[in-house]
Amino acid sequence: MTGHTTARQQQVAELLDALHTDGGVRVVTGEPGCGRTTFLKTAARLFRDGPVRHLGADRVRELDDALRTAAADGPLLVCVDDAHLWDAPSRAALGHAAARVRESGLPAVLLLTVAGHRPVDREFTGLPVLRLGPLTPGDAALLVEEATDGAVDPAVREELVTAAEGNPALLRASVQRLSPAQLAGARSLPRPLVDAEVLAGVAGGRLPGPPGECGDLLLTTAAAVRATGEEDADAGLVQRACGAVAEGPLPEVLARTEGRLRFRSALVGRAVYACALPEHRRAAHRALAGAAAEADGVLALLHRSWAVTGPASGLASGLADALAAAAADPACPATPALRHHALARAADLARDDADRARRNLAAAEHALLAGRASDARRLLDLARGPAEPASVRGGAELLRGAVLLADGPVDDARESFLLAAELLAPTAPHAAARATLGAADAAWSAGDPAACLSALAPTYAPPVTPLATACVRVPRTDTPGPSVVPAGSLAGGVGGSAAKTPRRCGQPSRRAARVGATAPRAAGIPSTAPVPDGGPPSGPPQGADVARDHRDGMRAVLLGRFDLAAHPLRRVLERGLHGTDPATLLRSAAAALMLGEVTAARRAGARALAAARTSGSAALEPRALEYLAYAELRAGRHQLARTHAEEGLRTAERAGQRNTAAHHHAVLALAASIEGEADLVAEHAEAALRTARRHGLAQAATLAHWAAARADLGAGRPREAAARLGPLVRPGARRGHFAVWMLAVPCFVEAAASAGRPQYAAAVVEDFALWAACGADSQAAAQLLRCRALLAAPDAADAADELYLRALGRHDDAGDFERARTELLYGKWLRRRRRLREARTRLEEARIGFERCGAGLWAQQAAAELRAGGAASAAATEAGELARLTPQQLRIARCVAEGATNREVAFRLSVSTRTVDYHLRNVFATLGLRSRVELVRLVEQEEKTGARL
């Protein structure tokens, strides 16, 4: 039917692997042209375990014979294409056979395809469904290269990929209608690139009849979806626009969910709209405009704009002005997605080039907020040009920097922000200030403190403070003067007692100050990139003071002047918590983390997430979840951090934010390193590093390496851990991100001491002492004492003993993991000195602490030490078969018992289906099971008897 890509082949291979332990059945569906037939052919080619049979409706009776043969002779693959076209008795027989394969554990794999533009037939209800989604942009580009033998201009290829929306058949049909000269970019492309004929050809016989039958309802739904760009439409609006036609049962190509109407196949919806006569489309939009709740609202004006003929019309010009004004009105309750489409339509209808550029810029801003980065890039290209005023070009570069910061090389993002600041400074100083903060944040992500300071204070020579020199790596200057910042040197002025009595970092501080690590993303704090708010403002926006205070606090922290950072950061925190703007709340969460107030950071992050969801700002959801994930890690709640990071990863991927996704992968790797899931650590760390290498994300890379090293340490491989961490924490060009590497020092010291190489860790402990003295991290003081105990000389037993006890006394309530690590190391030290009774007490406390926070491998270390000291392992007496599984295996077993497929489990846990299949195979082998049915029964039985899951 259609072509496939390497990614689709990988999907088939993973499915075949999973089906060995997943009941052996899949109903493969998808919209017309998605490649169902090719999927079956690929599966048949990749199946190596036994014979392959392709069955049609006339051979359904052979299925029982084939299954009996499989039971006797071994694995078999049965492929059935377009099963929805079979007659009812044949479908019933096929459904019965599929249920038998799934429930009996037969060594057979049954793949059947059905159309995705209509409901699944009742005979197949209850069977696991695999819906083929659109190709990724990269896979679609490969398909174009394959179809043209590489003879395609890159710009033409990008347009083809965008127009086809990931549909393989539509992509091939679009390529075939172009001449070689058009493919090479030598001649102009037809407009629209995907026209009605192409869409009708791919949709085939799925289009409705003429208007007056169900066609009116379908066209009105298609027009509603077309105008707003959403996947569905308000059912009430469509019904009011259609009148009596909307009464009665829905056509099978439509589905209704919670008051919304949608096409089961987006391609069919596109085809319905494109194939309708222009006067019928305009009539549908007029009806929708008349049925809108507010006659002068954005939605009504948008539909009226689609009912006019084009920009040459005087009516169109007036509508465009009214539509642009309504979409730009902050009091209007429209979502960013609706504003994006309204402003883009107003730009299309504009007769003046300057108006068109400004509207495209505003549309790009809202497209970015709506999580549609590709649309934002396209609109920014339309708004950019040497003839445009500096304010428009500066606004375009400000937005482009925000796009690149979330999904591109961060060095390029910094340059865009700097250019924006230069262009906007004369006419829009507050927008220029946001651009400056964005440039600093991009430099922060790249791990370049000098560039960060240069963006924040390009004319200011940084002072030399102990922390700034040792940890942040602020370059020394030849400027004479004190090593602290004068009280009035920060823009905006920082008054109060803190400014009058400056404190050098490195001196002991009170916990009341609690000023945090360094700057946004410090210690895993997410970025605070400027969020577009409508382009360059004409006057000071409400967030101007927040942006200035955030910049001043960030600058002071980089210079090691935490006393001067406290006041502006606290103002940022307090202002945000008293508002509902998601961007301001995100800045508040970052400020709270820098202040070391983790509870306030969690509160601000949760409110930012709720505000982003309420306002439809999909681009801010991944960042809000990132703040929450890092705040939970700082609070010692790694399992909650994992939950937020899994959700954040999904939203980041939907919004096209690969850089944000990389940070979520890093959080997941760190959480998995605590739980001892080595395969998950490797998977998420590699995913983070893959993007970090391509986009220059020094912080994400450092976090990923730290997670991999901590996994080695948990698995009892201190040499490997020390080898990974050594370059990251020791001085030199390879040292990790300046805001993160010191957090990995306790792991390095433990690894070096356990590997018999304590001498390599002595120097970095003194740098870590500077960090601990700043009072930013609630665990740092206890970790420092633990490090000194690990490095104590062999003949200084009394000193080491006292250091361990002091460390335990300094651990606060920020989670069990760090306290349990100190208990474990102290217990090991006591056991080696034959103080067995004391050792058992400490080791038992460590084991309980690790088990409480789900750190399985670490608990096993404590249990092994207990056994070495003569104590019985409590784990050996634990009841229930499921106690033999690892934490990740238990999670997967629980999901499977709830009826989830491997793919659903992978989605829920943010891992690959191959990883799920690997764990599930181990579950079956460990428990001696043959099928999912047996696993479900075992889980249910042990839950009833009280066995721990």
mmCIF file of C-alpha atoms in Angstrom, residues 237-520:
data_model
loop_
_atom_site.group_PDB
_atom_site.id
_atom_site.type_symbol
_atom_site.label_atom_id
_atom_site.label_comp_id
_atom_site.label_asym_id
_atom_site.label_seq_id
_atom_site.Cartn_x
_atom_site.Cartn_y
_atom_site.Cartn_z
ATOM 1 C CA LEU A 237 -21.430 24.422 17.645
ATOM 2 C CA VAL A 238 -21.479 21.962 14.751
ATOM 3 C CA GLN A 239 -25.010 20.806 15.590
ATOM 4 C CA ARG A 240 -26.318 24.391 15.786
ATOM 5 C CA ALA A 241 -24.692 25.176 12.443
ATOM 6 C CA CYS A 242 -26.158 22.076 10.772
ATOM 7 C CA GLY A 243 -29.641 22.243 12.282
ATOM 8 C CA ALA A 244 -31.845 19.218 11.668
ATOM 9 C CA VAL A 245 -29.140 17.472 9.631
ATOM 10 C CA ALA A 246 -27.178 16.844 12.845
ATOM 11 C CA GLU A 247 -29.975 14.798 14.381
ATOM 12 C CA GLY A 248 -29.753 11.026 14.261
ATOM 13 C CA PRO A 249 -26.793 8.663 14.402
ATOM 14 C CA LEU A 250 -23.345 9.900 13.457
ATOM 15 C CA PRO A 251 -21.640 8.779 10.236
ATOM 16 C CA GLU A 252 -19.110 6.048 10.989
ATOM 17 C CA VAL A 253 -16.181 8.316 10.070
ATOM 18 C CA LEU A 254 -17.040 10.607 13.007
ATOM 19 C CA ALA A 255 -16.693 10.013 16.739
ATOM 20 C CA ARG A 256 -18.113 11.993 19.656
ATOM 21 C CA THR A 257 -16.237 12.216 22.972
ATOM 22 C CA GLU A 258 -17.128 14.491 25.884
ATOM 23 C CA GLY A 259 -18.978 17.022 23.758
ATOM 24 C CA ARG A 260 -16.388 17.071 20.972
ATOM 25 C CA LEU A 261 -16.655 15.772 17.409
ATOM 26 C CA ARG A 262 -13.678 14.447 15.487
ATOM 27 C CA PHE A 263 -12.884 12.494 12.351
ATOM 28 C CA ARG A 264 -11.529 9.061 13.121
ATOM 29 C CA SER A 265 -9.042 9.754 10.328
ATOM 30 C CA ALA A 266 -7.588 13.251 10.021
ATOM 31 C CA LEU A 267 -6.854 12.549 6.358
ATOM 32 C CA VAL A 268 -10.523 11.859 5.649
ATOM 33 C CA GLY A 269 -11.398 15.179 7.299
ATOM 34 C CA ARG A 270 -8.878 16.989 5.093
ATOM 35 C CA ALA A 271 -10.258 15.256 2.022
ATOM 36 C CA VAL A 272 -13.859 16.134 2.908
ATOM 37 C CA TYR A 273 -12.955 19.817 3.122
ATOM 38 C CA ALA A 274 -10.692 19.918 0.069
ATOM 39 C CA CYS A 275 -13.112 18.050 -2.198
ATOM 40 C CA ALA A 276 -16.106 20.242 -1.363
ATOM 41 C CA LEU A 277 -17.028 23.062 -3.750
ATOM 42 C CA PRO A 278 -15.712 26.485 -2.643
ATOM 43 C CA GLU A 279 -19.235 27.882 -2.248
ATOM 44 C CA HIS A 280 -20.155 24.916 -0.004
ATOM 45 C CA ARG A 281 -17.074 25.489 2.171
ATOM 46 C CA ARG A 282 -17.905 29.189 2.531
ATOM 47 C CA ALA A 283 -21.510 28.320 3.400
ATOM 48 C CA ALA A 284 -20.292 25.949 6.137
ATOM 49 C CA HIS A 285 -18.072 28.678 7.627
ATOM 50 C CA ARG A 286 -20.931 31.205 7.500
ATOM 51 C CA ALA A 287 -23.155 28.740 9.333
ATOM 52 C CA LEU A 288 -20.489 28.167 11.964
ATOM 53 C CA ALA A 289 -19.959 31.911 12.389
ATOM 54 C CA GLY A 290 -23.702 32.373 12.885
ATOM 55 C CA ALA A 291 -23.833 29.565 15.422
ATOM 56 C CA ALA A 292 -20.890 30.864 17.493
ATOM 57 C CA ALA A 293 -21.721 31.993 21.003
ATOM 58 C CA GLU A 294 -20.203 35.475 20.536
ATOM 59 C CA ALA A 295 -20.918 37.195 17.228
ATOM 60 C CA ASP A 296 -17.802 39.378 17.538
ATOM 61 C CA GLY A 297 -15.603 36.768 19.199
ATOM 62 C CA VAL A 298 -12.455 35.310 17.722
ATOM 63 C CA LEU A 299 -14.133 32.076 16.625
ATOM 64 C CA ALA A 300 -17.007 33.818 14.817
ATOM 65 C CA LEU A 301 -14.660 36.294 13.119
ATOM 66 C CA LEU A 302 -12.329 33.464 12.109
ATOM 67 C CA HIS A 303 -15.124 31.553 10.376
ATOM 68 C CA ARG A 304 -16.371 34.732 8.702
ATOM 69 C CA SER A 305 -12.844 35.317 7.391
ATOM 70 C CA TRP A 306 -12.922 31.896 5.738
ATOM 71 C CA ALA A 307 -16.238 32.787 4.108
ATOM 72 C CA VAL A 308 -14.698 35.641 2.083
ATOM 73 C CA THR A 309 -12.886 35.199 -1.211
ATOM 74 C CA GLY A 310 -9.456 36.696 -0.518
ATOM 75 C CA PRO A 311 -7.375 39.734 0.493
ATOM 76 C CA ALA A 312 -8.450 41.776 -2.545
ATOM 77 C CA SER A 313 -11.916 42.151 -1.063
ATOM 78 C CA GLY A 314 -12.614 45.249 1.015
ATOM 79 C CA LEU A 315 -14.703 43.093 3.332
ATOM 80 C CA ALA A 316 -11.725 40.779 3.794
ATOM 81 C CA SER A 317 -9.475 43.656 4.832
ATOM 82 C CA GLY A 318 -11.943 44.867 7.455
ATOM 83 C CA LEU A 319 -12.449 41.336 8.744
ATOM 84 C CA ALA A 320 -8.700 40.827 8.956
ATOM 85 C CA ASP A 321 -8.282 43.961 11.076
ATOM 86 C CA ALA A 322 -11.132 42.951 13.392
ATOM 87 C CA LEU A 323 -9.835 39.390 13.650
ATOM 88 C CA ALA A 324 -6.281 40.527 14.448
ATOM 89 C CA ALA A 325 -7.553 42.938 17.098
ATOM 90 C CA ALA A 326 -9.753 40.297 18.738
ATOM 91 C CA ALA A 327 -6.984 37.685 18.740
ATOM 92 C CA ALA A 328 -4.524 40.159 20.300
ATOM 93 C CA ASP A 329 -6.943 41.192 23.054
ATOM 94 C CA PRO A 330 -5.601 39.740 26.337
ATOM 95 C CA ALA A 331 -9.114 39.835 27.814
ATOM 96 C CA CYS A 332 -10.333 37.421 25.150
ATOM 97 C CA PRO A 333 -10.638 33.862 26.549
ATOM 98 C CA ALA A 334 -9.145 32.270 23.410
ATOM 99 C CA THR A 335 -6.438 29.611 23.704
ATOM 100 C CA PRO A 336 -2.987 30.172 22.190
ATOM 101 C CA ALA A 337 -3.823 27.644 19.457
ATOM 102 C CA LEU A 338 -6.940 29.587 18.417
ATOM 103 C CA ARG A 339 -5.073 32.916 18.545
ATOM 104 C CA HIS A 340 -2.323 31.386 16.405
ATOM 105 C CA HIS A 341 -4.753 30.367 13.653
ATOM 106 C CA ALA A 342 -6.710 33.618 13.861
ATOM 107 C CA LEU A 343 -3.598 35.780 13.517
ATOM 108 C CA ALA A 344 -2.213 33.623 10.717
ATOM 109 C CA ARG A 345 -5.495 33.979 8.827
ATOM 110 C CA ALA A 346 -5.467 37.734 9.454
ATOM 111 C CA ALA A 347 -1.951 37.841 8.029
ATOM 112 C CA ASP A 348 -3.079 35.963 4.910
ATOM 113 C CA LEU A 349 -5.815 38.548 4.338
ATOM 114 C CA ALA A 350 -3.627 41.584 5.022
ATOM 115 C CA ARG A 351 -2.979 43.891 2.065
ATOM 116 C CA ASP A 352 -0.125 45.751 3.716
ATOM 117 C CA ASP A 353 3.253 43.986 3.983
ATOM 118 C CA ALA A 354 4.051 45.539 7.360
ATOM 119 C CA ASP A 355 0.722 44.403 8.821
ATOM 120 C CA ARG A 356 1.284 40.927 7.402
ATOM 121 C CA ALA A 357 4.732 40.686 9.005
ATOM 122 C CA ARG A 358 3.494 41.844 12.412
ATOM 123 C CA ARG A 359 0.581 39.426 12.345
ATOM 124 C CA ASN A 360 2.784 36.525 11.293
ATOM 125 C CA LEU A 361 5.111 37.376 14.186
ATOM 126 C CA ALA A 362 2.218 37.434 16.660
ATOM 127 C CA ALA A 363 0.874 34.179 15.182
ATOM 128 C CA ALA A 364 4.314 32.589 15.630
ATOM 129 C CA GLU A 365 4.337 33.634 19.283
ATOM 130 C CA HIS A 366 1.032 31.913 19.980
ATOM 131 C CA ALA A 367 1.978 28.877 17.890
ATOM 132 C CA LEU A 368 5.026 28.506 20.113
ATOM 133 C CA LEU A 369 2.921 28.783 23.274
ATOM 134 C CA ALA A 370 0.518 26.195 21.852
ATOM 135 C CA GLY A 371 3.409 23.732 21.479
ATOM 136 C CA ARG A 372 3.538 23.932 17.666
ATOM 137 C CA ALA A 373 7.184 24.763 17.125
ATOM 138 C CA SER A 374 7.213 23.814 13.425
ATOM 139 C CA ASP A 375 4.365 26.252 12.718
ATOM 140 C CA ALA A 376 6.201 28.909 14.721
ATOM 141 C CA ARG A 377 9.352 28.437 12.645
ATOM 142 C CA ARG A 378 7.408 28.715 9.385
ATOM 143 C CA LEU A 379 5.643 31.896 10.504
ATOM 144 C CA LEU A 380 8.911 33.413 11.726
ATOM 145 C CA ASP A 381 10.411 32.870 8.283
ATOM 146 C CA LEU A 382 7.453 34.745 6.801
ATOM 147 C CA ALA A 383 7.929 37.611 9.271
ATOM 148 C CA ARG A 384 11.662 37.962 8.696
ATOM 149 C CA GLY A 385 13.199 40.200 6.071
ATOM 150 C CA PRO A 386 15.623 43.125 5.739
ATOM 151 C CA ALA A 387 12.756 45.451 4.780
ATOM 152 C CA GLU A 388 10.888 44.822 8.020
ATOM 153 C CA PRO A 389 11.299 47.330 10.878
ATOM 154 C CA ALA A 390 13.841 46.545 13.578
ATOM 155 C CA SER A 391 11.086 45.892 16.129
ATOM 156 C CA VAL A 392 9.616 43.121 13.960
ATOM 157 C CA ARG A 393 13.006 41.582 13.182
ATOM 158 C CA GLY A 394 13.979 41.808 16.832
ATOM 159 C CA GLY A 395 10.728 40.184 17.922
ATOM 160 C CA ALA A 396 11.283 37.406 15.386
ATOM 161 C CA GLU A 397 14.783 36.733 16.706
ATOM 162 C CA LEU A 398 13.493 36.750 20.291
ATOM 163 C CA LEU A 399 10.989 34.039 19.411
ATOM 164 C CA ARG A 400 13.528 32.140 17.322
ATOM 165 C CA GLY A 401 15.854 32.071 20.310
ATOM 166 C CA ALA A 402 13.063 30.623 22.461
ATOM 167 C CA VAL A 403 12.384 27.950 19.819
ATOM 168 C CA LEU A 404 16.056 26.999 19.599
ATOM 169 C CA LEU A 405 16.515 26.985 23.370
ATOM 170 C CA ALA A 406 13.846 24.285 23.615
ATOM 171 C CA ASP A 407 14.715 22.433 20.426
ATOM 172 C CA GLY A 408 18.017 23.347 18.834
ATOM 173 C CA PRO A 409 21.695 24.195 19.396
ATOM 174 C CA VAL A 410 21.778 26.438 22.443
ATOM 175 C CA ASP A 411 24.717 28.434 21.097
ATOM 176 C CA ASP A 412 22.538 29.390 18.126
ATOM 177 C CA ALA A 413 19.770 30.309 20.568
ATOM 178 C CA ARG A 414 22.160 32.619 22.425
ATOM 179 C CA GLU A 415 23.128 34.418 19.231
ATOM 180 C CA SER A 416 19.462 34.896 18.300
ATOM 181 C CA PHE A 417 18.737 36.332 21.737
ATOM 182 C CA LEU A 418 21.726 38.694 21.549
ATOM 183 C CA LEU A 419 20.683 39.908 18.109
ATOM 184 C CA ALA A 420 17.141 40.410 19.404
ATOM 185 C CA ALA A 421 18.426 42.452 22.337
ATOM 186 C CA GLU A 422 20.419 44.680 19.976
ATOM 187 C CA LEU A 423 17.482 45.227 17.620
ATOM 188 C CA LEU A 424 14.920 45.825 20.380
ATOM 189 C CA ALA A 425 16.967 48.017 22.721
ATOM 190 C CA PRO A 426 16.109 51.405 21.091
ATOM 191 C CA THR A 427 12.327 50.905 20.932
ATOM 192 C CA ALA A 428 11.418 48.062 23.297
ATOM 193 C CA PRO A 429 13.837 47.964 26.251
ATOM 194 C CA HIS A 430 11.740 45.526 28.264
ATOM 195 C CA ALA A 431 11.632 43.012 25.399
ATOM 196 C CA ALA A 432 15.387 43.557 25.021
ATOM 197 C CA ALA A 433 15.787 42.705 28.721
ATOM 198 C CA ARG A 434 13.914 39.434 28.159
ATOM 199 C CA ALA A 435 16.218 38.686 25.251
ATOM 200 C CA THR A 436 19.238 39.350 27.465
ATOM 201 C CA LEU A 437 17.932 36.918 30.076
ATOM 202 C CA GLY A 438 17.355 34.364 27.320
ATOM 203 C CA ALA A 439 20.941 34.746 26.085
ATOM 204 C CA ALA A 440 22.205 34.150 29.613
ATOM 205 C CA ASP A 441 20.014 31.100 29.969
ATOM 206 C CA ALA A 442 21.275 29.671 26.675
ATOM 207 C CA ALA A 443 24.858 30.201 27.841
ATOM 208 C CA TRP A 444 23.899 28.514 31.098
ATOM 209 C CA SER A 445 22.617 25.440 29.283
ATOM 210 C CA ALA A 446 25.844 25.357 27.274
ATOM 211 C CA GLY A 447 27.922 25.462 30.456
ATOM 212 C CA ASP A 448 29.623 28.780 29.588
ATOM 213 C CA PRO A 449 29.683 30.996 32.715
ATOM 214 C CA ALA A 450 31.733 33.725 31.029
ATOM 215 C CA ALA A 451 29.178 34.076 28.229
ATOM 216 C CA CYS A 452 26.397 33.984 30.799
ATOM 217 C CA LEU A 453 27.932 36.859 32.758
ATOM 218 C CA SER A 454 28.697 38.718 29.553
ATOM 219 C CA ALA A 455 25.038 38.606 28.570
ATOM 220 C CA LEU A 456 23.873 39.694 32.022
ATOM 221 C CA ALA A 457 26.474 42.405 32.634
ATOM 222 C CA PRO A 458 28.604 42.977 29.525
ATOM 223 C CA THR A 459 30.374 46.032 31.003
ATOM 224 C CA TYR A 460 30.985 44.646 34.472
ATOM 225 C CA ALA A 461 34.254 42.968 35.497
ATOM 226 C CA PRO A 462 33.407 40.000 37.748
ATOM 227 C CA PRO A 463 35.033 39.815 41.158
ATOM 228 C CA VAL A 464 36.986 36.868 42.421
ATOM 229 C CA THR A 465 35.286 34.902 45.201
ATOM 230 C CA PRO A 466 36.225 31.410 46.388
ATOM 231 C CA LEU A 467 33.092 29.715 45.061
ATOM 232 C CA ALA A 468 32.999 31.710 41.825
ATOM 233 C CA THR A 469 36.596 30.725 41.089
ATOM 234 C CA ALA A 470 36.498 27.094 42.211
ATOM 235 C CA CYS A 471 32.986 25.991 41.314
ATOM 236 C CA VAL A 472 31.450 28.408 38.854
ATOM 237 C CA ARG A 473 34.806 28.979 37.116
ATOM 238 C CA VAL A 474 34.312 32.720 36.742
ATOM 239 C CA PRO A 475 37.512 33.947 35.083
ATOM 240 C CA ARG A 476 39.865 36.052 37.148
ATOM 241 C CA THR A 477 40.294 39.720 36.203
ATOM 242 C CA ASP A 478 43.127 42.161 36.562
ATOM 243 C CA THR A 479 40.777 44.756 38.022
ATOM 244 C CA PRO A 480 41.991 45.636 41.534
ATOM 245 C CA GLY A 481 39.535 45.796 44.354
ATOM 246 C CA PRO A 482 37.817 43.740 46.985
ATOM 247 C CA SER A 483 36.658 40.217 46.324
ATOM 248 C CA VAL A 484 33.040 41.069 46.987
ATOM 249 C CA VAL A 485 30.592 43.020 44.875
ATOM 250 C CA PRO A 486 29.865 46.569 45.976
ATOM 251 C CA ALA A 487 26.356 46.940 47.266
ATOM 252 C CA GLY A 488 25.194 49.233 44.484
ATOM 253 C CA SER A 489 26.776 47.370 41.575
ATOM 254 C CA LEU A 490 23.743 45.318 40.608
ATOM 255 C CA ALA A 491 21.293 46.918 38.229
ATOM 256 C CA GLY A 492 18.115 47.920 39.931
ATOM 257 C CA GLY A 493 19.860 48.238 43.320
ATOM 258 C CA VAL A 494 19.721 45.647 46.041
ATOM 259 C CA GLY A 495 19.170 47.336 49.349
ATOM 260 C CA GLY A 496 18.595 46.139 52.853
ATOM 261 C CA SER A 497 20.893 44.764 55.460
ATOM 262 C CA ALA A 498 22.291 42.117 53.179
ATOM 263 C CA ALA A 499 23.678 44.768 50.858
ATOM 264 C CA LYS A 500 25.183 46.708 53.761
ATOM 265 C CA THR A 501 26.964 43.698 55.249
ATOM 266 C CA PRO A 502 28.103 41.590 52.313
ATOM 267 C CA ARG A 503 29.229 38.042 53.016
ATOM 268 C CA ARG A 504 31.832 36.254 50.960
ATOM 269 C CA CYS A 505 30.847 32.795 49.875
ATOM 270 C CA GLY A 506 32.903 30.236 51.711
ATOM 271 C CA GLN A 507 32.023 31.686 55.072
ATOM 272 C CA PRO A 508 29.409 29.805 57.132
ATOM 273 C CA SER A 509 25.888 31.029 56.411
ATOM 274 C CA ARG A 510 22.587 30.833 58.243
ATOM 275 C CA ARG A 511 19.988 28.476 56.903
ATOM 276 C CA ALA A 512 17.577 31.409 56.832
ATOM 277 C CA ALA A 513 19.395 32.790 53.794
ATOM 278 C CA ARG A 514 19.302 29.444 51.966
ATOM 279 C CA VAL A 515 20.308 31.011 48.683
ATOM 280 C CA GLY A 516 20.731 28.253 46.186
ATOM 281 C CA ALA A 517 23.272 26.801 43.911
ATOM 282 C CA THR A 518 24.004 29.107 41.101
ATOM 283 C CA ALA A 519 21.294 30.025 38.595
ATOM 284 C CA PRO A 520 18.416 28.492 36.645
#
